[in-house]
mmCIF file of C-alpha atoms in Angstrom:
data_model
loop_
_atom_site.group_PDB
_atom_site.id
_atom_site.type_symbol
_atom_site.label_atom_id
_atom_site.label_comp_id
_atom_site.label_asym_id
_atom_site.label_seq_id
_atom_site.Cartn_x
_atom_site.Cartn_y
_atom_site.Cartn_z
ATOM 1 C CA UNK A 1 0.000 0.000 0.000
ATOM 2 C CA UNK A 2 1.373 3.431 -0.951
ATOM 3 C CA UNK A 3 1.324 6.369 1.508
ATOM 4 C CA UNK A 4 -1.424 8.023 -0.542
ATOM 5 C CA UNK A 5 -3.568 4.884 -0.444
ATOM 6 C CA UNK A 6 -3.060 4.525 3.292
ATOM 7 C CA UNK A 7 -4.004 8.142 3.830
ATOM 8 C CA UNK A 8 -7.089 7.674 1.657
ATOM 9 C CA UNK A 9 -8.222 4.761 3.832
ATOM 10 C CA UNK A 10 -7.537 6.714 6.998
ATOM 11 C CA UNK A 11 -9.464 9.715 5.657
ATOM 12 C CA UNK A 12 -12.447 7.545 4.821
ATOM 13 C CA UNK A 13 -12.482 6.003 8.319
ATOM 14 C CA UNK A 14 -12.273 9.483 9.845
ATOM 15 C CA UNK A 15 -15.057 10.856 7.622
ATOM 16 C CA UNK A 16 -17.297 7.876 8.459
ATOM 17 C CA UNK A 17 -16.757 8.366 12.186
ATOM 18 C CA UNK A 18 -17.526 12.073 11.881
ATOM 19 C CA UNK A 19 -20.727 11.340 9.924
ATOM 20 C CA UNK A 20 -21.937 8.941 12.599
ATOM 21 C CA UNK A 21 -21.179 11.406 15.379
ATOM 22 C CA UNK A 22 -23.048 14.236 13.635
ATOM 23 C CA UNK A 23 -25.937 11.922 12.755
ATOM 24 C CA UNK A 24 -26.380 10.863 16.383
ATOM 25 C CA UNK A 25 -26.054 14.466 17.552
ATOM 26 C CA UNK A 26 -28.785 15.523 15.128
ATOM 27 C CA UNK A 27 -31.122 12.699 16.177
ATOM 28 C CA UNK A 28 -30.504 13.498 19.843
ATOM 29 C CA UNK A 29 -31.425 17.141 19.226
ATOM 30 C CA UNK A 30 -34.729 16.011 17.691
ATOM 31 C CA UNK A 31 -35.542 13.667 20.581
ATOM 32 C CA UNK A 32 -37.303 16.229 22.773
ATOM 33 C CA UNK A 33 -39.327 18.200 20.196
ATOM 34 C CA UNK A 34 -40.437 14.956 18.519
ATOM 35 C CA UNK A 35 -41.191 13.283 21.869
ATOM 36 C CA UNK A 36 -39.146 10.161 21.145
ATOM 37 C CA UNK A 37 -39.921 8.678 24.568
ATOM 38 C CA UNK A 38 -43.664 8.666 23.945
ATOM 39 C CA UNK A 39 -43.497 6.997 20.521
ATOM 40 C CA UNK A 40 -44.151 3.241 20.216
ATOM 41 C CA UNK A 41 -41.309 0.806 19.622
ATOM 42 C CA UNK A 42 -41.368 -1.583 16.678
ATOM 43 C CA UNK A 43 -39.244 -4.748 16.600
ATOM 44 C CA UNK A 44 -38.182 -6.479 13.399
ATOM 45 C CA UNK A 45 -36.316 -9.678 12.621
ATOM 46 C CA UNK A 46 -33.298 -9.728 10.314
ATOM 47 C CA UNK A 47 -34.200 -9.829 6.620
ATOM 48 C CA UNK A 48 -37.367 -7.713 6.815
ATOM 49 C CA UNK A 49 -37.637 -4.953 4.199
ATOM 50 C CA UNK A 50 -38.864 -1.702 5.760
ATOM 51 C CA UNK A 51 -38.861 0.122 2.454
ATOM 52 C CA UNK A 52 -38.319 -0.910 -1.163
ATOM 53 C CA UNK A 53 -36.838 1.035 -4.049
ATOM 54 C CA UNK A 54 -39.609 3.083 -5.661
ATOM 55 C CA UNK A 55 -41.684 3.422 -2.479
ATOM 56 C CA UNK A 56 -42.826 6.868 -1.391
ATOM 57 C CA UNK A 57 -41.181 7.679 1.929
ATOM 58 C CA UNK A 58 -43.504 9.304 4.482
ATOM 59 C CA UNK A 59 -41.675 8.357 7.680
ATOM 60 C CA UNK A 60 -38.102 7.720 8.749
ATOM 61 C CA UNK A 61 -36.918 4.997 11.133
ATOM 62 C CA UNK A 62 -34.916 6.001 14.179
ATOM 63 C CA UNK A 63 -32.756 3.032 15.159
ATOM 64 C CA UNK A 64 -32.973 2.204 18.853
ATOM 65 C CA UNK A 65 -30.964 -1.016 18.516
ATOM 66 C CA UNK A 66 -29.686 -3.283 15.769
ATOM 67 C CA UNK A 67 -28.693 -2.307 12.213
ATOM 68 C CA UNK A 68 -30.477 -1.311 9.015
ATOM 69 C CA UNK A 69 -28.812 -1.576 5.593
ATOM 70 C CA UNK A 70 -29.541 0.525 2.537
ATOM 71 C CA UNK A 71 -29.393 -1.922 -0.384
ATOM 72 C CA UNK A 72 -28.928 -0.508 -3.886
ATOM 73 C CA UNK A 73 -29.571 -2.784 -6.874
ATOM 74 C CA UNK A 74 -26.987 -2.133 -9.578
ATOM 75 C CA UNK A 75 -27.338 -4.111 -12.850
ATOM 76 C CA UNK A 76 -24.002 -5.349 -14.148
ATOM 77 C CA UNK A 77 -22.276 -5.173 -10.772
ATOM 78 C CA UNK A 78 -20.927 -8.438 -9.386
ATOM 79 C CA UNK A 79 -23.480 -9.679 -6.885
ATOM 80 C CA UNK A 80 -26.176 -7.396 -8.338
ATOM 81 C CA UNK A 81 -26.370 -5.113 -5.321
ATOM 82 C CA UNK A 82 -24.280 -3.059 -2.942
ATOM 83 C CA UNK A 83 -24.778 -1.764 0.587
ATOM 84 C CA UNK A 84 -23.358 1.768 0.529
ATOM 85 C CA UNK A 85 -24.380 2.636 4.067
ATOM 86 C CA UNK A 86 -25.730 1.109 7.263
ATOM 87 C CA UNK A 87 -27.617 2.784 10.095
ATOM 88 C CA UNK A 88 -26.972 1.807 13.714
ATOM 89 C CA UNK A 89 -28.331 2.636 17.169
ATOM 90 C CA UNK A 90 -28.827 6.359 17.670
ATOM 91 C CA UNK A 91 -29.118 7.137 13.955
ATOM 92 C CA UNK A 92 -31.992 8.091 11.698
ATOM 93 C CA UNK A 93 -32.169 6.613 8.193
ATOM 94 C CA UNK A 94 -32.881 8.347 4.894
ATOM 95 C CA UNK A 95 -32.275 11.959 5.913
ATOM 96 C CA UNK A 96 -31.973 12.871 2.223
ATOM 97 C CA UNK A 97 -35.737 12.365 1.819
ATOM 98 C CA UNK A 98 -36.586 15.432 3.870
ATOM 99 C CA UNK A 99 -38.351 18.259 2.018
ATOM 100 C CA UNK A 100 -39.003 16.326 -1.189
ATOM 101 C CA UNK A 101 -41.518 13.867 -2.603
ATOM 102 C CA UNK A 102 -39.080 11.635 -4.480
ATOM 103 C CA UNK A 103 -39.448 7.857 -4.220
ATOM 104 C CA UNK A 104 -36.840 5.788 -2.452
ATOM 105 C CA UNK A 105 -33.843 4.820 -4.548
ATOM 106 C CA UNK A 106 -32.926 1.761 -2.489
ATOM 107 C CA UNK A 107 -34.283 -0.955 -0.234
ATOM 108 C CA UNK A 108 -34.022 -0.463 3.515
ATOM 109 C CA UNK A 109 -33.446 -3.899 5.031
ATOM 110 C CA UNK A 110 -33.143 -5.021 8.647
ATOM 111 C CA UNK A 111 -29.603 -6.432 8.747
ATOM 112 C CA UNK A 112 -29.831 -7.734 12.315
ATOM 113 C CA UNK A 113 -32.714 -7.881 14.814
ATOM 114 C CA UNK A 114 -33.664 -4.252 15.378
ATOM 115 C CA UNK A 115 -35.907 -1.968 17.388
ATOM 116 C CA UNK A 116 -36.994 1.274 15.732
ATOM 117 C CA UNK A 117 -39.343 4.212 16.157
ATOM 118 C CA UNK A 118 -41.132 5.605 13.122
ATOM 119 C CA UNK A 119 -40.901 9.388 12.755
ATOM 120 C CA UNK A 120 -43.303 11.038 10.251
ATOM 121 C CA UNK A 121 -41.508 13.279 7.763
ATOM 122 C CA UNK A 122 -44.036 16.056 8.281
ATOM 123 C CA UNK A 123 -43.214 16.167 12.006
ATOM 124 C CA UNK A 124 -39.462 16.278 11.359
ATOM 125 C CA UNK A 125 -39.848 18.991 8.731
ATOM 126 C CA UNK A 126 -42.034 21.100 11.048
ATOM 127 C CA UNK A 127 -39.371 20.917 13.779
ATOM 128 C CA UNK A 128 -36.654 21.977 11.350
ATOM 129 C CA UNK A 129 -38.645 24.912 9.989
ATOM 130 C CA UNK A 130 -39.342 26.151 13.506
ATOM 131 C CA UNK A 131 -35.754 25.829 14.755
ATOM 132 C CA UNK A 132 -32.914 27.364 12.740
ATOM 133 C CA UNK A 133 -30.355 25.614 14.952
ATOM 134 C CA UNK A 134 -31.744 22.203 13.998
ATOM 135 C CA UNK A 135 -31.846 23.170 10.331
ATOM 136 C CA UNK A 136 -28.197 24.248 10.438
ATOM 137 C CA UNK A 137 -27.289 20.979 12.158
ATOM 138 C CA UNK A 138 -28.985 19.057 9.323
ATOM 139 C CA UNK A 139 -27.041 21.029 6.693
ATOM 140 C CA UNK A 140 -23.782 20.308 8.488
ATOM 141 C CA UNK A 141 -24.598 16.611 8.690
ATOM 142 C CA UNK A 142 -25.507 16.337 4.997
ATOM 143 C CA UNK A 143 -22.316 18.203 4.063
ATOM 144 C CA UNK A 144 -20.312 15.755 6.137
ATOM 145 C CA UNK A 145 -22.141 12.795 4.586
ATOM 146 C CA UNK A 146 -21.165 14.106 1.141
ATOM 147 C CA UNK A 147 -17.511 14.299 2.206
ATOM 148 C CA UNK A 148 -17.758 10.719 3.477
ATOM 149 C CA UNK A 149 -19.174 9.518 0.147
ATOM 150 C CA UNK A 150 -16.417 11.313 -1.759
ATOM 151 C CA UNK A 151 -13.760 9.758 0.473
ATOM 152 C CA UNK A 152 -15.317 6.316 -0.058
ATOM 153 C CA UNK A 153 -15.337 6.776 -3.833
ATOM 154 C CA UNK A 154 -11.659 7.769 -3.825
ATOM 155 C CA UNK A 155 -10.679 4.838 -1.620
ATOM 156 C CA UNK A 156 -12.643 2.300 -3.686
ATOM 157 C CA UNK A 157 -11.651 3.479 -7.173
ATOM 158 C CA UNK A 158 -10.267 0.836 -9.522
ATOM 159 C CA UNK A 159 -10.056 -1.939 -6.926
ATOM 160 C CA UNK A 160 -10.112 -5.689 -7.360
ATOM 161 C CA UNK A 161 -12.155 -8.223 -5.394
ATOM 162 C CA UNK A 162 -9.778 -8.655 -2.453
ATOM 163 C CA UNK A 163 -9.090 -4.958 -1.981
ATOM 164 C CA UNK A 164 -12.817 -4.142 -2.095
ATOM 165 C CA UNK A 165 -13.477 -6.916 0.391
ATOM 166 C CA UNK A 166 -10.741 -5.651 2.730
ATOM 167 C CA UNK A 167 -12.089 -2.106 2.479
ATOM 168 C CA UNK A 168 -15.633 -3.258 3.218
ATOM 169 C CA UNK A 169 -14.585 -5.355 6.211
ATOM 170 C CA UNK A 170 -12.391 -2.563 7.550
ATOM 171 C CA UNK A 171 -15.381 -0.202 7.349
ATOM 172 C CA UNK A 172 -17.602 -2.699 9.175
ATOM 173 C CA UNK A 173 -14.953 -3.319 11.828
ATOM 174 C CA UNK A 174 -14.494 0.399 12.428
ATOM 175 C CA UNK A 175 -18.248 0.746 12.858
ATOM 176 C CA UNK A 176 -18.607 -1.936 15.534
ATOM 177 C CA UNK A 177 -19.412 -1.085 19.175
ATOM 178 C CA UNK A 178 -16.732 -1.916 21.741
ATOM 179 C CA UNK A 179 -16.820 -5.397 23.292
ATOM 180 C CA UNK A 180 -15.846 -6.304 26.825
ATOM 181 C CA UNK A 181 -13.442 -8.955 25.483
ATOM 182 C CA UNK A 182 -11.860 -6.459 23.023
ATOM 183 C CA UNK A 183 -12.499 -8.811 20.068
ATOM 184 C CA UNK A 184 -13.523 -7.462 16.657
ATOM 185 C CA UNK A 185 -16.352 -9.665 15.406
ATOM 186 C CA UNK A 186 -18.419 -8.818 12.322
ATOM 187 C CA UNK A 187 -21.737 -10.678 12.464
ATOM 188 C CA UNK A 188 -22.561 -11.323 8.810
ATOM 189 C CA UNK A 189 -22.776 -14.160 6.303
ATOM 190 C CA UNK A 190 -20.541 -14.417 3.241
ATOM 191 C CA UNK A 191 -23.550 -13.412 1.141
ATOM 192 C CA UNK A 192 -24.107 -10.255 3.210
ATOM 193 C CA UNK A 193 -20.404 -9.377 3.050
ATOM 194 C CA UNK A 194 -20.424 -9.854 -0.726
ATOM 195 C CA UNK A 195 -23.492 -7.620 -1.104
ATOM 196 C CA UNK A 196 -21.951 -4.865 1.000
ATOM 197 C CA UNK A 197 -18.823 -4.903 -1.193
ATOM 198 C CA UNK A 198 -20.566 -5.290 -4.562
ATOM 199 C CA UNK A 199 -18.916 -8.625 -5.425
ATOM 200 C CA UNK A 200 -20.217 -12.143 -6.029
ATOM 201 C CA UNK A 201 -20.582 -14.564 -3.137
ATOM 202 C CA UNK A 202 -18.171 -17.197 -4.565
ATOM 203 C CA UNK A 203 -15.449 -14.600 -5.077
ATOM 204 C CA UNK A 204 -16.057 -13.161 -1.618
ATOM 205 C CA UNK A 205 -15.755 -16.619 -0.056
ATOM 206 C CA UNK A 206 -12.464 -17.304 -1.854
ATOM 207 C CA UNK A 207 -11.036 -13.950 -0.768
ATOM 208 C CA UNK A 208 -12.184 -14.511 2.827
ATOM 209 C CA UNK A 209 -10.532 -17.930 2.917
ATOM 210 C CA UNK A 210 -7.310 -16.418 1.584
ATOM 211 C CA UNK A 211 -7.361 -13.797 4.340
ATOM 212 C CA UNK A 212 -8.016 -16.522 6.902
ATOM 213 C CA UNK A 213 -5.034 -18.437 5.560
ATOM 214 C CA UNK A 214 -2.902 -15.335 6.056
ATOM 215 C CA UNK A 215 -4.027 -15.110 9.683
ATOM 216 C CA UNK A 216 -5.936 -11.857 9.160
ATOM 217 C CA UNK A 217 -9.403 -13.303 9.810
ATOM 218 C CA UNK A 218 -11.095 -16.193 11.554
ATOM 219 C CA UNK A 219 -14.227 -17.416 9.793
ATOM 220 C CA UNK A 220 -17.225 -18.774 11.674
ATOM 221 C CA UNK A 221 -20.815 -19.633 10.813
ATOM 222 C CA UNK A 222 -22.475 -16.253 10.325
ATOM 223 C CA UNK A 223 -19.559 -14.275 11.784
ATOM 224 C CA UNK A 224 -16.028 -13.153 10.959
ATOM 225 C CA UNK A 225 -13.438 -12.186 13.568
ATOM 226 C CA UNK A 226 -10.774 -9.694 12.545
ATOM 227 C CA UNK A 227 -7.541 -10.930 14.097
ATOM 228 C CA UNK A 228 -5.226 -8.410 12.458
ATOM 229 C CA UNK A 229 -6.872 -5.072 11.647
ATOM 230 C CA UNK A 230 -3.636 -3.568 10.345
ATOM 231 C CA UNK A 231 -3.214 -6.575 8.050
ATOM 232 C CA UNK A 232 -6.755 -6.004 6.817
ATOM 233 C CA UNK A 233 -6.039 -2.349 6.163
ATOM 234 C CA UNK A 234 -2.853 -3.307 4.329
ATOM 235 C CA UNK A 235 -5.065 -5.170 1.867
ATOM 236 C CA UNK A 236 -6.846 -1.920 0.993
ATOM 237 C CA UNK A 237 -4.591 -0.976 -1.879
#
């Protein structure tokens, strides 16, 4: 990996972390005016589609626990779909659908058992229009999200299967909550990993086995433990 490639990976990780921090800060600021505590909780099993591409979005999910994946179907891409972004506890999904009537451009799928609260768009928009501070916070978040996307595009440009896989796993690992045993365990199947990286499942499995052979990963049934994060990052070239 060249210094420029390493810096590109580091910049992407930093931009992703900043996006998540601003996203949680924004959702926290909306908690009181939208009366989060009084809204009902909804629990969903993994695999449930909350929204499909083409649907009209009238409410946004606030993630209390679990993970939601945005799944974009891309004809001609290995695997047929990619997962450009996931939403975790403390985040609100689909902020780009505020103040417009456009249909969804992707599926929103429950990636792991999740608890959410539905927030009507009209309520969110009313809060923003009545509070300039909240509106400014939204603009800052969306600006940061754009920088994150640009950093991701730079870091993923012209990459092969293994480098895309390493980049995707490194992103997932960086996004994990801390564990008491300090292990880094990504709970996902080979098919889910392949989808998130835009590659076919067979090619993802071969690349994962190669990384396991190098001592970078340990593969389990439905989970992958990162044993050497630096070694994983070194594969992002």
